N, CA and C atoms as an extended XYZ file, in Angstrom:
621
Properties=species:S:1:pos:R:3:atomname:S:1:resname:S:1:resid:I:1 pbc="F F F"
N         5.830       16.957       -6.659 N   UNK     1
C         4.903       17.088       -5.664 CA  UNK     1
C         4.800       18.412       -4.886 C   UNK     1
N         3.235       18.604       -4.526 N   UNK     2
C         3.205       20.187       -4.153 CA  UNK     2
C         3.676       19.622       -2.263 C   UNK     2
N         4.608       20.272       -2.052 N   UNK     3
C         5.191       20.738       -0.584 CA  UNK     3
C         4.121       21.515        0.530 C   UNK     3
N         3.355       22.225        0.464 N   UNK     4
C         2.641       23.151        0.857 CA  UNK     4
C         1.584       21.969        1.223 C   UNK     4
N         1.054       20.841        0.491 N   UNK     5
C        -0.071       20.093        0.715 CA  UNK     5
C         0.115       19.203        2.060 C   UNK     5
N        -0.610       18.985        2.643 N   UNK     6
C        -0.754       17.733        3.610 CA  UNK     6
C        -0.949       16.593        3.255 C   UNK     6
N        -0.338       15.654        4.290 N   UNK     7
C        -0.566       14.392        4.074 CA  UNK     7
C        -1.648       13.759        3.743 C   UNK     7
N        -3.002       14.479        4.111 N   UNK     8
C        -4.132       14.275        3.665 CA  UNK     8
C        -4.782       14.680        2.055 C   UNK     8
N        -4.413       16.069        2.603 N   UNK     9
C        -4.269       16.569        1.148 CA  UNK     9
C        -3.771       15.784       -0.208 C   UNK     9
N        -2.450       15.306        0.025 N   UNK    10
C        -2.074       14.473       -1.008 CA  UNK    10
C        -2.892       13.260       -1.519 C   UNK    10
N        -3.154       12.965       -0.347 N   UNK    11
C        -3.938       11.397       -0.218 CA  UNK    11
C        -5.653       11.401       -1.155 C   UNK    11
N        -5.599       13.115       -0.398 N   UNK    12
C        -7.525       13.177       -1.207 CA  UNK    12
C        -7.341       13.652       -2.827 C   UNK    12
N        -6.185       13.753       -3.334 N   UNK    13
C        -6.094       14.148       -4.665 CA  UNK    13
C        -6.702       13.318       -5.809 C   UNK    13
N        -7.757       14.219       -6.596 N   UNK    14
C        -8.629       13.553       -7.454 CA  UNK    14
C        -8.703       14.323       -8.497 C   UNK    14
N        -8.817       13.463       -9.964 N   UNK    15
C        -8.238       13.902      -11.112 CA  UNK    15
C        -9.163       14.505      -11.426 C   UNK    15
N       -10.488       14.494      -11.214 N   UNK    16
C       -11.402       15.611      -11.905 CA  UNK    16
C       -11.584       16.735      -10.954 C   UNK    16
N       -10.713       16.786       -9.891 N   UNK    17
C       -11.184       18.109       -9.023 CA  UNK    17
C       -12.006       18.350       -8.241 C   UNK    17
N       -12.938       17.013       -7.633 N   UNK    18
C       -14.576       16.689       -7.382 CA  UNK    18
C       -13.826       17.220       -5.498 C   UNK    18
N       -14.309       17.782       -5.166 N   UNK    19
C       -13.900       17.705       -3.565 CA  UNK    19
C       -14.639       16.355       -2.618 C   UNK    19
N       -14.241       15.950       -1.756 N   UNK    20
C       -14.284       14.593       -1.238 CA  UNK    20
C       -15.296       14.690       -0.438 C   UNK    20
N       -16.194       13.391        0.089 N   UNK    21
C       -17.276       13.638        0.890 CA  UNK    21
C       -16.575       14.254        2.015 C   UNK    21
N       -17.312       14.265        3.700 N   UNK    22
C       -16.884       15.088        4.390 CA  UNK    22
C       -16.530       13.355        5.499 C   UNK    22
N       -17.436       12.420        4.971 N   UNK    23
C       -16.874       11.098        5.956 CA  UNK    23
C       -15.737       10.579        5.431 C   UNK    23
N       -15.111       10.967        3.888 N   UNK    24
C       -14.204       10.342        3.399 CA  UNK    24
C       -13.290       10.868        4.187 C   UNK    24
N       -13.145       12.306        3.756 N   UNK    25
C       -12.107       12.943        4.422 CA  UNK    25
C       -11.968       12.595        6.120 C   UNK    25
N       -12.623       12.636        6.657 N   UNK    26
C       -12.512       12.169        8.401 CA  UNK    26
C       -12.075       11.065        8.533 C   UNK    26
N       -12.263        9.963        7.633 N   UNK    27
C       -11.496        8.873        7.880 CA  UNK    27
C        -9.851        8.545        7.468 C   UNK    27
N        -9.795        9.650        6.562 N   UNK    28
C        -7.979        9.584        5.692 CA  UNK    28
C        -7.228       10.188        6.596 C   UNK    28
N        -7.938       11.573        7.422 N   UNK    29
C        -7.471       11.812        8.380 CA  UNK    29
C        -6.727       11.221       10.067 C   UNK    29
N        -7.805       10.575        9.822 N   UNK    30
C        -8.191        9.384       10.910 CA  UNK    30
C        -6.860        8.317       10.735 C   UNK    30
N        -6.701        7.805        9.653 N   UNK    31
C        -5.657        7.116        9.133 CA  UNK    31
C        -4.601        7.483        9.472 C   UNK    31
N        -4.369        8.829        8.610 N   UNK    32
C        -3.202        9.668        8.737 CA  UNK    32
C        -2.336        9.845        9.906 C   UNK    32
N        -3.504       10.295       11.027 N   UNK    33
C        -2.654       10.305       12.554 CA  UNK    33
C        -2.444        9.017       13.010 C   UNK    33
N        -3.275        8.176       13.085 N   UNK    34
C        -2.638        6.722       13.251 CA  UNK    34
C        -1.403        6.372       12.896 C   UNK    34
N        -1.324        6.532       11.254 N   UNK    35
C        -0.139        6.612       10.811 CA  UNK    35
C         1.110        7.008       11.165 C   UNK    35
N         0.929        8.405       11.554 N   UNK    36
C         2.242        9.188       12.137 CA  UNK    36
C         2.411        8.609       13.190 C   UNK    36
N         1.530        8.036       14.193 N   UNK    37
C         1.907        7.855       15.637 CA  UNK    37
C         2.408        6.046       16.085 C   UNK    37
N         1.677        5.364       14.646 N   UNK    38
C         2.240        3.788       14.072 CA  UNK    38
C         3.742        3.956       13.871 C   UNK    38
N         4.320        4.702       12.960 N   UNK    39
C         5.761        5.063       12.085 CA  UNK    39
C         6.208        5.351       13.291 C   UNK    39
N         5.904        6.279       14.276 N   UNK    40
C         6.972        6.831       15.131 CA  UNK    40
C         6.921        5.761       16.497 C   UNK    40
N         6.123        5.064       16.572 N   UNK    41
C         6.188        3.398       18.017 CA  UNK    41
C         6.660        2.780       16.830 C   UNK    41
N         6.516        2.320       16.014 N   UNK    42
C         6.727        0.393       15.180 CA  UNK    42
C         7.416        0.850       13.939 C   UNK    42
N         7.582        1.722       13.544 N   UNK    43
C         8.382        2.174       12.218 CA  UNK    43
C         8.100        1.796       11.063 C   UNK    43
N         8.850        1.852        9.858 N   UNK    44
C         8.173        1.945        9.079 CA  UNK    44
C         7.294        0.279        8.302 C   UNK    44
N         7.843       -0.777        8.972 N   UNK    45
C         7.477       -1.860        8.962 CA  UNK    45
C         5.995       -2.373        9.427 C   UNK    45
N         5.412       -1.026        9.776 N   UNK    46
C         3.922       -1.151       10.443 CA  UNK    46
C         2.915       -1.553        9.620 C   UNK    46
N         1.989       -2.336       10.002 N   UNK    47
C         0.907       -2.798        8.515 CA  UNK    47
C        -0.479       -2.078        8.473 C   UNK    47
N        -0.665       -2.605        7.661 N   UNK    48
C        -2.553       -1.784        7.292 CA  UNK    48
C        -3.109       -1.850        8.395 C   UNK    48
N        -2.896       -3.247        8.714 N   UNK    49
C        -4.495       -3.827        9.984 CA  UNK    49
C        -3.793       -2.983       11.314 C   UNK    49
N        -2.780       -2.522       11.528 N   UNK    50
C        -2.053       -2.001       12.489 CA  UNK    50
C        -2.689       -0.702       12.484 C   UNK    50
N        -2.571        0.356       11.852 N   UNK    51
C        -2.921        1.031       11.645 CA  UNK    51
C        -4.545        1.682       11.633 C   UNK    51
N        -5.085        0.587       10.228 N   UNK    52
C        -6.677        0.638       10.373 CA  UNK    52
C        -6.958        0.590       12.288 C   UNK    52
N        -6.581       -0.224       12.935 N   UNK    53
C        -6.501       -0.585       13.808 CA  UNK    53
C        -6.784        0.678       15.396 C   UNK    53
N        -5.633        1.261       15.260 N   UNK    54
C        -5.333        2.192       15.756 CA  UNK    54
C        -6.561        3.459       15.530 C   UNK    54
N        -6.732        3.500       14.011 N   UNK    55
C        -7.871        4.432       13.617 CA  UNK    55
C        -8.804        4.531       14.018 C   UNK    55
N        -9.314        2.897       14.225 N   UNK    56
C       -10.850        2.726       14.525 CA  UNK    56
C       -11.773        2.450       13.458 C   UNK    56
N       -11.007        2.017       12.342 N   UNK    57
C       -11.576        1.859       10.739 CA  UNK    57
C       -11.251        0.297       10.931 C   UNK    57
N       -12.199       -0.385        9.826 N   UNK    58
C       -11.800       -1.558        9.682 CA  UNK    58
C       -10.866       -1.497        8.252 C   UNK    58
N       -10.018       -2.615        7.762 N   UNK    59
C        -9.203       -2.682        7.204 CA  UNK    59
C        -9.787       -2.470        5.487 C   UNK    59
N       -11.331       -3.208        5.512 N   UNK    60
C       -11.439       -2.769        4.281 CA  UNK    60
C       -12.005       -0.737        4.101 C   UNK    60
N       -12.323       -0.003        5.296 N   UNK    61
C       -11.809        1.086        4.744 CA  UNK    61
C       -10.835        1.977        4.617 C   UNK    61
N        -9.713        1.040        5.556 N   UNK    62
C        -8.304        1.660        4.647 CA  UNK    62
C        -8.307        1.882        3.555 C   UNK    62
N        -8.203        0.360        2.838 N   UNK    63
C        -8.268        0.391        1.524 CA  UNK    63
C        -9.301        0.630        0.139 C   UNK    63
N       -10.635        1.007        0.989 N   UNK    64
C       -11.425        2.206        0.077 CA  UNK    64
C       -11.108        3.688        0.032 C   UNK    64
N       -10.218        4.222        1.244 N   UNK    65
C        -9.666        5.354        1.012 CA  UNK    65
C        -8.115        5.712        1.218 C   UNK    65
N        -7.472        4.467        1.074 N   UNK    66
C        -5.748        4.371        0.485 CA  UNK    66
C        -5.316        3.687       -0.715 C   UNK    66
N        -5.232        3.831       -1.507 N   UNK    67
C        -4.692        3.000       -2.344 CA  UNK    67
C        -3.810        2.208       -2.058 C   UNK    67
N        -2.573        2.133       -1.117 N   UNK    68
C        -1.559        1.243       -0.836 CA  UNK    68
C        -0.895        1.815        0.273 C   UNK    68
N        -0.425        0.793        1.539 N   UNK    69
C        -0.072        0.946        2.118 CA  UNK    69
C         0.995        2.088        2.139 C   UNK    69
N         2.067        1.514        1.360 N   UNK    70
C         3.242        2.296        1.021 CA  UNK    70
C         3.126        3.717        0.289 C   UNK    70
N         1.615        3.812       -0.097 N   UNK    71
C         1.418        5.389       -0.567 CA  UNK    71
C         0.872        6.103        0.616 C   UNK    71
N         0.296        5.492        1.757 N   UNK    72
C         0.159        6.623        3.208 CA  UNK    72
C         1.661        6.514        3.912 C   UNK    72
N         2.054        5.784        3.915 N   UNK    73
C         3.628        5.700        4.542 CA  UNK    73
C         4.345        6.784        4.056 C   UNK    73
N         4.407        6.821        2.472 N   UNK    74
C         4.942        7.569        2.054 CA  UNK    74
C         4.665        9.208        2.109 C   UNK    74
N         3.382        9.343        2.126 N   UNK    75
C         2.731       10.682        2.199 CA  UNK    75
C         2.953       10.962        3.717 C   UNK    75
N         3.325       10.129        5.018 N   UNK    76
C         3.222       10.603        6.106 CA  UNK    76
C         4.621       11.457        6.191 C   UNK    76
N         5.223       10.414        5.634 N   UNK    77
C         7.342       10.878        5.984 CA  UNK    77
C         7.501       11.853        5.050 C   UNK    77
N         6.564       12.135        3.842 N   UNK    78
C         6.527       13.392        3.123 CA  UNK    78
C         6.339       14.884        3.773 C   UNK    78
N         5.342       14.621        4.678 N   UNK    79
C         4.899       15.395        5.467 CA  UNK    79
C         5.878       15.782        6.388 C   UNK    79
N         6.336       14.737        7.419 N   UNK    80
C         7.292       14.703        8.077 CA  UNK    80
C         8.742       15.725        8.001 C   UNK    80
N         8.948       14.997        6.882 N   UNK    81
C        10.120       15.778        6.036 CA  UNK    81
C        10.188       17.154        6.052 C   UNK    81
N         8.289       17.960        5.346 N   UNK    82
C         8.660       19.033        4.917 CA  UNK    82
C         8.692       19.895        6.383 C   UNK    82
N         8.482       18.926        7.193 N   UNK    83
C         8.355       20.366        8.780 CA  UNK    83
C         9.767       20.129        9.103 C   UNK    83
N        10.373       18.746        8.824 N   UNK    84
C        11.911       19.141        9.150 CA  UNK    84
C        12.714       20.417        8.545 C   UNK    84
N        12.435       19.889        7.026 N   UNK    85
C        12.930       21.167        6.053 CA  UNK    85
C        12.153       22.886        6.045 C   UNK    85
N        11.713       22.808        6.907 N   UNK    86
C        10.702       23.978        7.438 CA  UNK    86
C        11.570       24.748        8.253 C   UNK    86
N        11.949       23.954        9.413 N   UNK    87
C        12.835       23.909       10.382 CA  UNK    87
C        14.111       24.362       10.253 C   UNK    87
N        14.826       23.752        8.725 N   UNK    88
C        16.040       24.252        8.750 CA  UNK    88
C        15.715       25.568        7.872 C   UNK    88
N        15.002       25.616        7.121 N   UNK    89
C        14.917       27.138        6.541 CA  UNK    89
C        14.841       28.175        7.459 C   UNK    89
N        13.698       27.595        8.686 N   UNK    90
C        13.996       29.019        9.574 CA  UNK    90
C        15.383       28.936       10.510 C   UNK    90
N        16.030       28.099       10.515 N   UNK    91
C        17.228       28.194       11.506 CA  UNK    91
C        18.462       28.813       10.364 C   UNK    91
N        18.293       28.859        9.163 N   UNK    92
C        19.047       29.259        7.564 CA  UNK    92
C        18.609       30.750        8.249 C   UNK    92
N        17.297       31.615        8.387 N   UNK    93
C        17.297       32.933        8.514 CA  UNK    93
C        17.683       33.746        9.462 C   UNK    93
N        18.073       32.584       10.621 N   UNK    94
C        18.421       32.799       11.910 CA  UNK    94
C        20.199       34.126       11.409 C   UNK    94
N        20.162       35.053       12.287 N   UNK    95
C        21.292       35.815       11.956 CA  UNK    95
C        22.487       35.570       12.622 C   UNK    95
N        22.196       34.588       13.665 N   UNK    96
C        23.655       34.063       14.065 CA  UNK    96
C        23.356       32.394       13.480 C   UNK    96
N        24.722       32.280       12.843 N   UNK    97
C        24.697       30.686       12.137 CA  UNK    97
C        24.603       30.148       12.853 C   UNK    97
N        25.358       30.195       14.112 N   UNK    98
C        25.445       29.154       15.126 CA  UNK    98
C        24.346       28.702       16.129 C   UNK    98
N        23.477       29.938       16.470 N   UNK    99
C        22.382       29.646       17.069 CA  UNK    99
C        21.548       29.273       15.979 C   UNK    99
N        20.893       29.344       14.998 N   UNK   100
C        20.307       28.503       13.892 CA  UNK   100
C        20.654       27.052       14.199 C   UNK   100
N        21.866       26.795       13.706 N   UNK   101
C        22.579       25.432       13.638 CA  UNK   101
C        22.063       24.606       14.491 C   UNK   101
N        22.051       25.157       15.815 N   UNK   102
C        22.170       25.292       16.957 CA  UNK   102
C        20.839       24.445       17.326 C   UNK   102
N        19.660       25.528       16.757 N   UNK   103
C        18.102       24.921       17.267 CA  UNK   103
C        17.676       24.055       16.022 C   UNK   103
N        18.159       24.013       14.913 N   UNK   104
C        18.114       22.945       14.079 CA  UNK   104
C        17.955       21.537       14.529 C   UNK   104
N        19.468       21.380       15.190 N   UNK   105
C        20.186       20.162       15.602 CA  UNK   105
C        19.235       19.392       16.656 C   UNK   105
N        18.901       20.614       17.537 N   UNK   106
C        17.995       19.830       18.502 CA  UNK   106
C        17.082       19.150       18.344 C   UNK   106
N        16.153       19.862       17.723 N   UNK   107
C        14.759       19.304       16.923 CA  UNK   107
C        14.913       18.240       15.984 C   UNK   107
N        16.110       18.282       14.920 N   UNK   108
C        16.118       17.172       14.421 CA  UNK   108
C        16.679       16.132       15.002 C   UNK   108
N        17.569       15.402       16.059 N   UNK   109
C        17.745       14.615       17.052 CA  UNK   109
C        16.831       14.542       17.605 C   UNK   109
N        16.020       15.095       18.534 N   UNK   110
C        14.668       14.862       18.999 CA  UNK   110
C        13.957       14.027       18.151 C   UNK   110
N        13.673       14.627       16.701 N   UNK   111
C        12.557       13.862       15.896 CA  UNK   111
C        13.008       12.311       15.686 C   UNK   111
N        14.468       12.347       15.466 N   UNK   112
C        14.993       10.776       15.198 CA  UNK   112
C        14.602        9.837       16.044 C   UNK   112
N        15.434       10.412       17.545 N   UNK   113
C        15.615        9.869       18.504 CA  UNK   113
C        13.863        9.424       19.317 C   UNK   113
N        12.653        9.987       18.926 N   UNK   114
C        11.377       10.247       19.571 CA  UNK   114
C        10.152        8.906       18.179 C   UNK   114
N        11.056        9.237       17.325 N   UNK   115
C        10.119        8.317       15.979 CA  UNK   115
C        11.064        7.506       15.003 C   UNK   115
N        10.733        6.085       15.877 N   UNK   116
C        11.382        4.851       15.286 CA  UNK   116
C        11.530        5.035       13.153 C   UNK   116
N        10.412        5.177       12.985 N   UNK   117
C         9.830        5.150       11.234 CA  UNK   117
C        10.979        6.729       11.028 C   UNK   117
N        10.651        8.016       11.437 N   UNK   118
C        11.706        8.904       10.749 CA  UNK   118
C        13.093        8.752       10.999 C   UNK   118
N        13.738        8.089       11.869 N   UNK   119
C        15.218        7.350       11.731 CA  UNK   119
C        15.380        6.357       11.121 C   UNK   119
N        14.489        5.620       10.647 N   UNK   120
C        14.732        4.665        9.788 CA  UNK   120
C        14.576        4.964        8.522 C   UNK   120
N        13.571        6.017        7.535 N   UNK   121
C        13.290        6.622        6.912 CA  UNK   121
C        14.796        7.815        6.625 C   UNK   121
N        15.011        8.414        7.556 N   UNK   122
C        16.616        9.169        7.221 CA  UNK   122
C        18.349        8.082        7.171 C   UNK   122
N        17.817        7.261        7.309 N   UNK   123
C        18.668        5.995        7.282 CA  UNK   123
C        18.786        5.329        6.368 C   UNK   123
N        17.585        5.663        5.199 N   UNK   124
C        17.840        4.804        4.531 CA  UNK   124
C        16.269        4.078        3.585 C   UNK   124
N        15.620        3.930        4.506 N   UNK   125
C        14.369        3.102        4.223 CA  UNK   125
C        13.623        3.898        3.409 C   UNK   125
N        12.974        3.156        2.472 N   UNK   126
C        11.768        4.063        1.499 CA  UNK   126
C        12.347        5.433        0.867 C   UNK   126
N        14.269        4.765        0.862 N   UNK   127
C        14.864        5.934        0.129 CA  UNK   127
C        14.275        5.998       -1.229 C   UNK   127
N        13.983        5.273       -2.106 N   UNK   128
C        13.623        5.937       -3.397 CA  UNK   128
C        12.477        6.704       -3.361 C   UNK   128
N        11.593        5.776       -2.639 N   UNK   129
C        10.085        6.920       -2.432 CA  UNK   129
C        10.279        8.846       -2.029 C   UNK   129
N        11.736        8.494       -1.605 N   UNK   130
C        11.601        9.639       -0.353 CA  UNK   130
C        13.352       10.675       -1.088 C   UNK   130
N        13.417       10.100       -1.985 N   UNK   131
C        14.464       10.322       -2.711 CA  UNK   131
C        14.616       11.937       -2.955 C   UNK   131
N        13.768       12.290       -3.510 N   UNK   132
C        14.113       14.211       -3.544 CA  UNK   132
C        13.538       14.649       -1.993 C   UNK   132
N        12.925       14.326       -1.474 N   UNK   133
C        12.584       15.198       -0.020 CA  UNK   133
C        14.328       14.962        0.568 C   UNK   133
N        14.776       13.409        0.670 N   UNK   134
C        16.123       13.530        1.041 CA  UNK   134
C        17.179       14.361        0.603 C   UNK   134
N        17.374       14.577       -0.639 N   UNK   135
C        17.872       15.132       -1.560 CA  UNK   135
C        18.175       16.920       -0.738 C   UNK   135
N        16.871       17.190       -0.672 N   UNK   136
C        16.264       18.657       -0.411 CA  UNK   136
C        17.017       18.931        0.977 C   UNK   136
N        16.622       17.485        2.331 N   UNK   137
C        17.160       17.811        3.027 CA  UNK   137
C        18.914       17.765        3.471 C   UNK   137
N        19.351       16.721        2.609 N   UNK   138
C        20.805       17.067        2.550 CA  UNK   138
C        21.449       18.772        2.124 C   UNK   138
N        20.753       18.935        1.496 N   UNK   139
C        20.748       20.573        0.813 CA  UNK   139
C        20.904       21.664        1.985 C   UNK   139
N        19.984       21.243        2.652 N   UNK   140
C        19.945       22.586        4.068 CA  UNK   140
C        20.834       22.377        4.609 C   UNK   140
N        20.931       21.270        5.400 N   UNK   141
C        22.316       20.322        6.343 CA  UNK   141
C        23.511       21.344        5.698 C   UNK   141
N        24.007       20.937        4.597 N   UNK   142
C        25.060       21.190        3.824 CA  UNK   142
C        25.313       23.206        4.140 C   UNK   142
N        24.202       23.899        3.637 N   UNK   143
C        23.959       25.109        4.378 CA  UNK   143
C        23.810       25.651        5.544 C   UNK   143
N        22.942       24.693        6.550 N   UNK   144
C        23.534       24.974        7.841 CA  UNK   144
C        25.068       25.113        8.374 C   UNK   144
N        25.662       23.820        7.782 N   UNK   145
C        26.619       23.364        8.317 CA  UNK   145
C        27.477       24.503        7.758 C   UNK   145
N        28.096       24.684        6.275 N   UNK   146
C        29.303       25.836        5.739 CA  UNK   146
C        28.448       26.924        5.989 C   UNK   146
N        27.409       27.279        6.192 N   UNK   147
C        26.853       28.844        6.665 CA  UNK   147
C        27.735       28.870        8.362 C   UNK   147
N        27.831       28.164        9.051 N   UNK   148
C        28.386       28.158       10.660 CA  UNK   148
C        29.988       28.006       10.524 C   UNK   148
N        30.326       27.392        9.365 N   UNK   149
C        31.901       27.225        9.474 CA  UNK   149
C        32.230       28.644        8.876 C   UNK   149
N        31.803       28.872        7.948 N   UNK   150
C        32.023       30.611        7.150 CA  UNK   150
C        32.139       31.255        8.786 C   UNK   150
N        31.754       31.102        9.633 N   UNK   151
C        31.397       32.623       10.462 CA  UNK   151
C        32.143       31.995       11.686 C   UNK   151
N        32.779       30.857       11.345 N   UNK   152
C        34.323       30.299       12.470 CA  UNK   152
C        33.269       29.535       13.669 C   UNK   152
N        32.055       29.302       13.459 N   UNK   153
C        31.389       28.943       14.614 CA  UNK   153
C        31.477       27.167       14.689 C   UNK   153
N        31.932       26.696       13.813 N   UNK   154
C        31.720       25.405       13.759 CA  UNK   154
C        33.438       25.329       13.135 C   UNK   154
N        34.324       24.258       13.489 N   UNK   155
C        35.663       23.616       12.997 CA  UNK   155
C        35.614       23.618       11.554 C   UNK   155
N        36.862       24.567       11.470 N   UNK   156
C        37.365       24.085        9.543 CA  UNK   156
C        37.654       22.900        9.341 C   UNK   156
N        37.456       21.794        9.967 N   UNK   157
C        37.582       20.418        9.491 CA  UNK   157
C        36.756       19.801        9.119 C   UNK   157
N        35.423       20.640        9.772 N   UNK   158
C        34.282       19.276       10.160 CA  UNK   158
C        33.664       19.959        8.411 C   UNK   158
N        33.364       18.683        8.170 N   UNK   159
C        32.689       18.799        6.999 CA  UNK   159
C        31.048       18.400        7.013 C   UNK   159
N        30.107       18.782        6.616 N   UNK   160
C        28.376       18.645        6.644 CA  UNK   160
C        28.550       17.356        6.800 C   UNK   160
N        29.297       16.416        5.927 N   UNK   161
C        28.926       15.187        5.940 CA  UNK   161
C        29.242       14.530        7.359 C   UNK   161
N        30.169       14.959        7.766 N   UNK   162
C        30.970       14.572        9.416 CA  UNK   162
C        29.221       15.184       10.569 C   UNK   162
N        28.926       15.970       10.091 N   UNK   163
C        27.480       16.524       10.827 CA  UNK   163
C        26.541       15.890       10.649 C   UNK   163
N        25.843       15.215        9.591 N   UNK   164
C        25.049       14.848        8.898 CA  UNK   164
C        24.923       13.097       10.255 C   UNK   164
N        25.956       12.714       10.014 N   UNK   165
C        26.833       10.871       11.037 CA  UNK   165
C        26.412       11.674       12.035 C   UNK   165
N        26.942       12.457       12.617 N   UNK   166
C        27.238       12.553       14.296 CA  UNK   166
C        25.174       13.287       14.849 C   UNK   166
N        24.436       14.252       13.972 N   UNK   167
C        23.579       14.361       14.269 CA  UNK   167
C        22.609       12.793       14.551 C   UNK   167
N        22.639       11.979       13.535 N   UNK   168
C        22.205       10.791       13.535 CA  UNK   168
C        22.591        9.383       14.459 C   UNK   168
N        24.481        9.922       14.929 N   UNK   169
C        24.783        8.975       16.193 CA  UNK   169
C        24.246        9.733       17.498 C   UNK   169
N        23.669       10.868       17.552 N   UNK   170
C        22.867       11.246       18.436 CA  UNK   170
C        21.786       10.793       19.200 C   UNK   170
N        20.917       10.377       18.237 N   UNK   171
C        19.838        9.817       18.543 CA  UNK   171
C        20.104        8.368       18.653 C   UNK   171
N        20.944        8.377       20.329 N   UNK   172
C        21.226        6.706       20.582 CA  UNK   172
C        19.843        5.377       20.659 C   UNK   172
N        20.230        4.164       20.747 N   UNK   173
C        19.526        3.672       21.085 CA  UNK   173
C        18.967        3.266       22.240 C   UNK   173
N        18.357        2.210       22.938 N   UNK   174
C        17.553        2.204       24.074 CA  UNK   174
C        18.829        1.537       25.338 C   UNK   174
N        19.576        1.038       24.680 N   UNK   175
C        20.770       -0.105       25.017 CA  UNK   175
C        22.312        0.115       25.078 C   UNK   175
N        23.005       -0.167       26.238 N   UNK   176
C        24.501       -0.866       24.560 CA  UNK   176
C        25.253       -0.849       25.924 C   UNK   176
N        26.270       -1.893       25.926 N   UNK   177
C        26.654       -2.693       26.695 CA  UNK   177
C        26.142       -2.817       27.733 C   UNK   177
N        24.464       -3.707       27.748 N   UNK   178
C        23.597       -3.506       28.987 CA  UNK   178
C        23.364       -2.383       29.898 C   UNK   178
N        23.260       -0.844       29.420 N   UNK   179
C        23.147       -0.308       30.328 CA  UNK   179
C        22.239        0.218       29.605 C   UNK   179
N        20.778        0.726       30.604 N   UNK   180
C        19.661        1.450       29.817 CA  UNK   180
C        20.179        3.283       29.869 C   UNK   180
N        19.464        3.479       28.536 N   UNK   181
C        19.712        4.877       28.321 CA  UNK   181
C        18.510        5.589       28.855 C   UNK   181
N        18.854        6.946       29.305 N   UNK   182
C        17.801        8.038       30.314 CA  UNK   182
C        16.670        8.438       29.123 C   UNK   182
N        15.696        8.805       29.457 N   UNK   183
C        15.219        9.167       28.505 CA  UNK   183
C        15.541       10.735       27.495 C   UNK   183
N        16.292       11.328       28.040 N   UNK   184
C        16.783       12.018       27.389 CA  UNK   184
C        18.422       12.277       27.203 C   UNK   184
N        18.558       10.688       27.066 N   UNK   185
C        20.269       10.546       26.699 CA  UNK   185
C        20.622       11.150       25.473 C   UNK   185
N        19.449       11.420       24.446 N   UNK   186
C        19.928       12.421       23.129 CA  UNK   186
C        20.451       13.547       23.505 C   UNK   186
N        19.571       14.209       24.292 N   UNK   187
C        20.337       15.574       24.443 CA  UNK   187
C        21.624       15.509       24.969 C   UNK   187
N        22.073       14.504       25.656 N   UNK   188
C        23.473       14.571       26.297 CA  UNK   188
C        24.172       14.103       25.372 C   UNK   188
N        24.168       13.343       24.549 N   UNK   189
C        24.929       13.010       23.747 CA  UNK   189
C        25.090       14.186       22.530 C   UNK   189
N        24.088       14.768       22.119 N   UNK   190
C        24.194       16.322       21.712 CA  UNK   190
C        24.899       17.097       21.675 C   UNK   190
N        24.535       17.696       23.136 N   UNK   191
C        25.676       18.608       23.816 CA  UNK   191
C        26.697       18.317       23.289 C   UNK   191
N        27.721       16.945       24.157 N   UNK   192
C        28.614       16.455       23.479 CA  UNK   192
C        28.834       17.112       22.374 C   UNK   192
N        28.334       16.444       21.337 N   UNK   193
C        28.682       16.527       20.258 CA  UNK   193
C        28.946       18.359       19.365 C   UNK   193
N        28.209       19.000       20.032 N   UNK   194
C        27.693       20.505       19.643 CA  UNK   194
C        28.838       21.118       20.294 C   UNK   194
N        29.349       20.664       21.675 N   UNK   195
C        30.810       20.891       22.303 CA  UNK   195
C        31.899       20.624       21.375 C   UNK   195
N        32.114       19.516       20.866 N   UNK   196
C        33.087       19.141       19.979 CA  UNK   196
C        33.484       20.109       18.365 C   UNK   196
N        32.176       20.452       18.237 N   UNK   197
C        31.962       20.990       17.027 CA  UNK   197
C        32.668       22.208       16.634 C   UNK   197
N        32.622       23.183       18.251 N   UNK   198
C        33.163       24.121       18.511 CA  UNK   198
C        34.856       24.789       18.232 C   UNK   198
N        34.977       25.395       17.405 N   UNK   199
C        36.344       25.686       17.337 CA  UNK   199
C        37.240       25.515       18.731 C   UNK   199
N        38.561       24.962       18.823 N   UNK   200
C        39.139       25.111       20.131 CA  UNK   200
C        39.868       26.203       20.203 C   UNK   200
N        39.735       26.727       21.517 N   UNK   201
C        40.441       27.737       21.713 CA  UNK   201
C        42.168       27.979       22.743 C   UNK   201
N        42.370       28.419       22.410 N   UNK   202
C        44.092       28.236       23.508 CA  UNK   202
C        43.430       28.598       24.402 C   UNK   202
N        44.185       27.828       25.327 N   UNK   203
C        44.558       27.742       26.749 CA  UNK   203
C        44.790       29.077       27.401 C   UNK   203
N        44.235       29.948       27.934 N   UNK   204
C        44.597       31.265       28.892 CA  UNK   204
C        46.046       30.645       29.273 C   UNK   204
N        47.290       31.891       29.160 N   UNK   205
C        48.360       31.313       29.760 CA  UNK   205
C        48.613       31.767       31.225 C   UNK   205
N        49.137       30.821       31.981 N   UNK   206
C        49.154       30.742       33.433 CA  UNK   206
C        49.350       32.013       33.699 C   UNK   206
N        48.841       31.900       35.474 N   UNK   207
C        49.546       33.524       35.939 CA  UNK   207
C        48.624       34.471       35.397 C   UNK   207
């Protein structure tokens, strides 16, 4: 699949090469926008009826424009994962490995915390359909971590797999032990994690 195409373009691919009618494209654009919001709020279990309702179209229009619900969800998640990988590529271009890693980590955890569907997809939902995207993302996270570790910005005993689990853990649920998380709890979690990833430095001698 061409990673440069948007979700809308992927859904409008026509083997004949014909351009879709303007009204068809508008409906697909509305469905994609509605699906992105619904996936964030509801998760990958959202129904075609719910997406159609949010897009302001009938379910008949949904199925005239979209081959199947899973096709739409895969296209939307592909697009979002492409955006995450673009952020990782930008981070890898940062001359400061720690600054690049930290910036990516913040964007990645924010997205996991704010989008129920993305968090589910990164946790294994739709894994078969997103297998290549997930493999590509693993590779980028590995490069970011190993680059920062080689520069001694991250502890030498920390693996990229450790970091993958830690970043997932930072995107906390809304409640634990009866305590309600604040809106920015994920930022506090991430800062504790980032502090813990840094190499320990010997304490300054007393006196």
